XYZ file of C-alpha atoms in Angstrom:
345
model
C -5.803 -38.073 48.141
C -3.375 -36.907 51.075
C -2.631 -40.738 51.477
C -1.279 -41.255 48.066
C 0.862 -37.974 47.753
C 4.039 -40.131 50.082
C 4.012 -42.730 48.264
C 3.780 -41.196 44.782
C 6.662 -39.339 46.112
C 8.659 -42.054 47.177
C 7.825 -43.264 43.170
C 9.587 -40.133 42.121
C 12.391 -39.860 44.038
C 13.400 -44.012 42.806
C 13.475 -42.545 38.858
C 14.915 -39.183 39.463
C 17.646 -41.002 41.762
C 17.887 -43.900 38.476
C 17.538 -41.421 35.861
C 20.670 -38.942 37.738
C 22.702 -42.056 39.214
C 22.567 -44.155 35.280
C 23.848 -40.988 33.554
C 25.266 -39.091 35.246
C 27.464 -40.638 38.441
C 27.246 -44.643 36.871
C 28.897 -42.512 33.943
C 31.289 -40.106 35.671
C 32.264 -43.167 37.624
C 32.913 -45.230 34.464
C 35.209 -42.163 33.360
C 37.069 -42.354 35.845
C 37.644 -46.557 36.422
C 39.041 -46.602 32.612
C 41.608 -43.530 33.635
C 42.664 -45.467 36.644
C 42.271 -48.346 33.839
C 41.325 -51.346 36.984
C 40.736 -54.563 35.880
C 38.463 -56.208 34.894
C 36.287 -52.606 35.378
C 34.655 -52.883 32.120
C 32.970 -56.288 32.710
C 31.759 -55.176 35.777
C 30.030 -51.555 33.984
C 28.997 -53.791 31.723
C 27.180 -56.113 33.931
C 25.709 -53.408 35.380
C 24.710 -52.332 33.084
C 21.010 -50.341 33.581
C 21.049 -51.834 36.367
C 20.970 -48.922 38.488
C 18.739 -46.788 37.433
C 15.640 -50.274 38.419
C 17.663 -50.493 42.025
C 16.317 -47.008 42.425
C 13.175 -47.467 41.049
C 12.388 -50.704 42.795
C 13.661 -48.831 46.071
C 11.017 -46.356 44.951
C 8.261 -49.369 44.384
C 9.456 -50.583 47.260
C 8.906 -47.621 50.160
C 5.798 -46.822 48.132
C 4.286 -49.796 48.768
C 5.312 -49.301 52.762
C 3.610 -46.591 52.964
C 0.838 -46.868 50.654
C -2.822 -47.740 52.454
C -2.693 -50.820 50.316
C -4.501 -53.811 51.250
C -1.868 -55.388 53.894
C -3.032 -59.080 50.711
C -1.864 -56.411 48.070
C 0.716 -54.703 49.374
C 2.231 -58.628 50.552
C 1.745 -59.619 46.957
C 2.446 -56.221 45.589
C 6.637 -56.690 47.212
C 6.938 -60.348 46.592
C 6.452 -59.025 42.742
C 9.236 -56.152 43.836
C 11.239 -58.988 45.535
C 11.004 -61.377 42.386
C 12.309 -57.850 40.074
C 15.881 -57.470 42.816
C 16.880 -61.006 42.377
C 16.201 -61.382 38.702
C 18.339 -58.267 39.399
C 20.613 -59.636 41.077
C 21.194 -62.613 39.428
C 21.343 -61.769 36.102
C 24.287 -59.295 37.702
C 26.066 -62.343 39.263
C 25.607 -64.361 36.279
C 27.180 -61.557 33.561
C 30.248 -60.702 36.292
C 30.612 -65.103 36.101
C 30.730 -65.222 32.171
C 33.068 -62.236 32.095
C 35.812 -62.363 35.027
C 35.352 -66.533 33.450
C 36.105 -65.562 29.971
C 39.031 -63.796 30.871
C 41.273 -66.126 32.778
C 40.509 -68.030 30.061
C 41.839 -65.987 27.578
C 44.440 -65.527 29.445
C 45.642 -70.248 29.689
C 46.234 -69.564 25.768
C 44.056 -72.194 23.357
C 41.860 -72.684 25.787
C 37.706 -72.364 23.898
C 36.239 -69.625 25.809
C 32.667 -69.160 24.866
C 32.075 -72.593 26.511
C 32.941 -72.378 29.851
C 31.883 -68.977 29.620
C 28.660 -70.205 29.133
C 28.138 -72.465 31.257
C 29.218 -70.537 34.299
C 26.178 -68.109 33.492
C 23.933 -71.042 33.861
C 25.079 -71.972 35.827
C 24.526 -69.181 38.634
C 21.049 -68.724 36.854
C 20.180 -71.357 37.795
C 21.167 -71.098 41.177
C 19.572 -67.428 41.294
C 16.032 -69.026 40.555
C 16.861 -72.043 42.134
C 17.323 -69.223 45.908
C 14.360 -66.889 44.581
C 11.836 -69.659 44.736
C 13.250 -70.301 48.007
C 12.748 -67.428 49.074
C 9.085 -66.766 47.835
C 8.522 -70.659 49.790
C 8.238 -72.098 47.239
C 9.203 -76.476 47.597
C 12.217 -76.241 44.660
C 13.301 -80.106 46.535
C 9.988 -80.831 44.440
C 10.613 -79.515 41.632
C 14.515 -80.457 42.395
C 13.699 -83.867 41.414
C 11.710 -83.349 38.796
C 13.790 -81.498 36.650
C 15.493 -85.130 37.950
C 13.798 -87.587 35.805
C 12.834 -85.652 33.473
C 16.251 -84.735 32.250
C 16.215 -88.395 31.237
C 13.432 -87.407 29.441
C 15.630 -85.190 27.484
C 18.088 -86.824 27.186
C 17.237 -89.427 25.816
C 15.300 -86.599 23.212
C 18.594 -84.541 22.901
C 21.283 -86.786 22.710
C 23.381 -85.502 19.899
C 23.356 -82.385 21.474
C 24.383 -83.922 24.667
C 27.375 -85.821 22.696
C 28.655 -82.929 20.927
C 27.900 -80.830 24.650
C 30.148 -83.773 26.027
C 32.357 -83.891 22.921
C 33.048 -80.114 23.918
C 34.442 -80.463 27.259
C 36.559 -83.695 26.012
C 38.452 -81.286 23.368
C 38.824 -78.754 26.087
C 40.240 -80.755 28.665
C 41.999 -82.870 26.575
C 43.476 -80.300 24.599
C 44.382 -82.559 21.595
C 42.808 -79.428 19.657
C 43.054 -75.110 21.129
C 41.500 -72.133 19.803
C 44.695 -70.998 17.237
C 45.106 -74.448 16.867
C 46.423 -75.525 12.429
C 44.395 -78.323 11.677
C 43.662 -79.997 8.800
C 40.441 -81.979 9.467
C 40.776 -86.348 7.161
C 38.311 -84.603 5.102
C 40.550 -82.344 3.209
C 39.394 -79.190 5.059
C 42.039 -77.274 6.830
C 41.692 -73.834 8.504
C 42.932 -72.458 12.711
C 40.286 -73.152 15.045
C 38.401 -70.463 15.978
C 36.364 -71.350 19.481
C 35.005 -74.372 20.498
C 30.594 -73.666 21.697
C 28.268 -75.685 23.635
C 27.367 -77.976 19.609
C 30.025 -76.936 16.762
C 33.728 -76.028 17.058
C 34.082 -73.690 14.498
C 37.618 -73.624 12.014
C 38.786 -71.058 9.685
C 40.287 -71.604 6.362
C 43.114 -69.387 4.851
C 40.485 -67.900 2.222
C 38.448 -66.796 5.018
C 35.945 -68.845 5.090
C 34.389 -70.863 8.149
C 33.635 -74.508 8.265
C 31.461 -75.609 10.626
C 31.426 -79.072 12.498
C 29.763 -80.414 15.393
C 32.018 -81.507 18.563
C 30.983 -84.839 18.041
C 32.102 -85.323 14.961
C 35.825 -83.778 15.171
C 36.413 -85.506 18.343
C 35.369 -89.118 16.469
C 37.412 -88.295 13.629
C 41.440 -88.155 12.720
C 42.879 -84.780 11.778
C 45.783 -83.680 12.209
C 47.523 -80.744 14.581
C 50.269 -78.573 12.892
C 50.075 -77.216 16.278
C 51.292 -79.896 18.401
C 53.788 -80.722 20.443
C 54.510 -77.203 19.292
C 52.862 -74.956 16.332
C 57.370 -74.805 15.183
C 57.589 -77.032 12.782
C 60.717 -78.297 9.961
C 60.677 -77.181 6.548
C 61.399 -79.112 4.043
C 62.160 -78.626 0.285
C 63.542 -80.632 -1.992
C 66.212 -79.459 -5.042
C 68.352 -80.729 -7.308
C 71.912 -79.779 -8.207
C 74.097 -80.537 -11.787
C 77.413 -82.805 -11.940
C 79.692 -80.470 -12.556
C 78.603 -78.780 -8.791
C 81.039 -77.716 -6.138
C 79.174 -79.379 -3.820
C 80.212 -77.741 -0.334
C 80.205 -74.267 -2.529
C 76.228 -75.432 -3.222
C 76.163 -76.770 0.903
C 77.387 -72.895 2.041
C 75.596 -71.901 -0.930
C 71.604 -73.058 0.393
C 72.957 -72.600 3.790
C 72.810 -69.312 3.438
C 69.544 -68.243 1.362
C 68.596 -70.200 4.233
C 69.810 -67.788 7.245
C 68.370 -65.311 5.048
C 64.778 -66.081 5.242
C 64.782 -67.216 8.718
C 66.058 -63.850 9.557
C 62.848 -62.411 7.741
C 60.075 -64.259 8.490
C 61.983 -66.508 12.476
C 64.096 -65.188 13.842
C 64.226 -66.274 17.071
C 64.520 -69.323 15.665
C 67.756 -68.856 14.360
C 69.321 -69.954 17.048
C 68.844 -73.550 15.773
C 70.449 -73.104 11.873
C 69.114 -74.729 8.560
C 71.202 -77.165 7.333
C 70.898 -79.742 4.370
C 71.789 -83.644 3.473
C 72.669 -84.995 0.000
C 70.826 -88.364 -0.560
C 70.472 -89.236 -3.731
C 72.738 -89.105 -7.493
C 69.420 -89.248 -9.133
C 69.380 -89.708 -14.015
C 70.440 -85.784 -14.263
C 71.443 -84.480 -10.455
C 72.144 -85.174 -6.610
C 69.900 -83.936 -5.354
C 69.071 -82.486 -1.307
C 66.618 -82.187 0.906
C 67.102 -78.652 2.707
C 65.822 -78.929 6.411
C 64.770 -74.467 8.306
C 62.881 -73.700 11.325
C 59.472 -71.802 10.759
C 57.067 -70.520 13.072
C 53.733 -72.461 12.038
C 52.294 -74.582 9.426
C 51.535 -71.345 7.405
C 54.057 -69.458 7.388
C 55.885 -72.421 5.471
C 54.306 -71.012 2.268
C 56.155 -67.180 2.888
C 59.142 -69.123 3.637
C 59.582 -71.507 0.326
C 58.199 -68.225 -1.887
C 61.512 -66.494 -0.287
C 64.019 -68.957 -0.376
C 62.566 -70.354 -4.556
C 63.406 -66.757 -5.754
C 66.826 -66.133 -3.105
C 67.315 -69.345 -4.148
C 67.563 -69.338 -7.151
C 69.101 -65.653 -8.203
C 71.964 -66.739 -5.746
C 72.699 -70.248 -7.755
C 72.393 -67.975 -10.994
C 75.236 -65.149 -9.829
C 77.349 -68.488 -7.975
C 77.174 -70.738 -11.018
C 74.799 -73.421 -9.912
C 73.142 -74.932 -12.280
C 69.388 -76.628 -11.737
C 69.561 -78.862 -14.300
C 67.206 -79.381 -17.077
C 65.837 -83.035 -17.169
C 67.300 -85.327 -20.036
C 65.773 -87.571 -22.233
C 67.521 -89.326 -24.625
C 65.430 -91.141 -28.347
C 66.321 -93.046 -30.906
C 65.104 -93.003 -34.343
C 66.214 -95.347 -37.408
C 68.754 -93.409 -39.649
C 68.688 -93.632 -42.757
C 68.227 -98.158 -41.561
C 70.061 -97.270 -39.042
C 69.004 -98.379 -36.277
C 70.998 -97.613 -33.148
C 71.488 -93.854 -33.965
C 69.917 -91.695 -30.745
C 69.810 -87.926 -30.681
C 69.665 -86.422 -27.853
C 66.171 -84.274 -26.588
C 66.171 -81.872 -23.267
């Protein structure tokens, strides 16, 4: 029994060091780094979560095996098992770090989806770590890679739709035809903001807060309108008609002033692009014109129209500018005469 005292002590020391390292040292170090606001610190600590305890325990068991009176073949088998745990944990940490920093980097690039690329980077690290682990354990990986290559053909045939969605997602990201945050309208009538492009689907969030899930392959081959390309800013056009009695110079001045007021409320940074209007039609009851003004993005045109109509009607009433009602002439027989006419408003 005395031969097992030292191995037991190593195991207990590893457990105690793991608990102290995880509960005390790790937490204090985390608080220190957070106060200093070191870039990427949150990703590092999330990746190392629980790993400090595992590594100390693994170290304790490793020294316990070396100091134990076990038979050589059993000791070697246990050492290999310890090696598997250690390398697996290191691979997992590296995969978490890679995915986290890739996500952090991509978020700084406006409109690029994070989930597809970060998950691919994480999967690549996990695969590489597994191959290195097998090589370390003395397992030949060349036959495994060959088998995977042959099996990949069969899997590719069986998962054609999945692979089509996967590569379509990459195509959408690389081509930059659509980016996360873009406002798009599908040919089926659905519209909303693109929130993410995963390995299989593109997620679109409607204004009503509903979520539309579109397979990447269908989205890449469909006809859609991207209201954020080539730029988010769009020109809002509003058609208005005024009576023939109106002073057109006054109408133009008042309308542009009101449009500027609206832009100062919702698109102050675009005020350099002054709104303007153009008369274009002598209509049956009115002289029609179109007002052009810039707004920050597609969705802002709703509030812009709302404010403009309220302010414009109020200002027209103050200036005595009339927006005429449609007028029709209907003829009725009167006293046997067919040429009489009554005007209805």
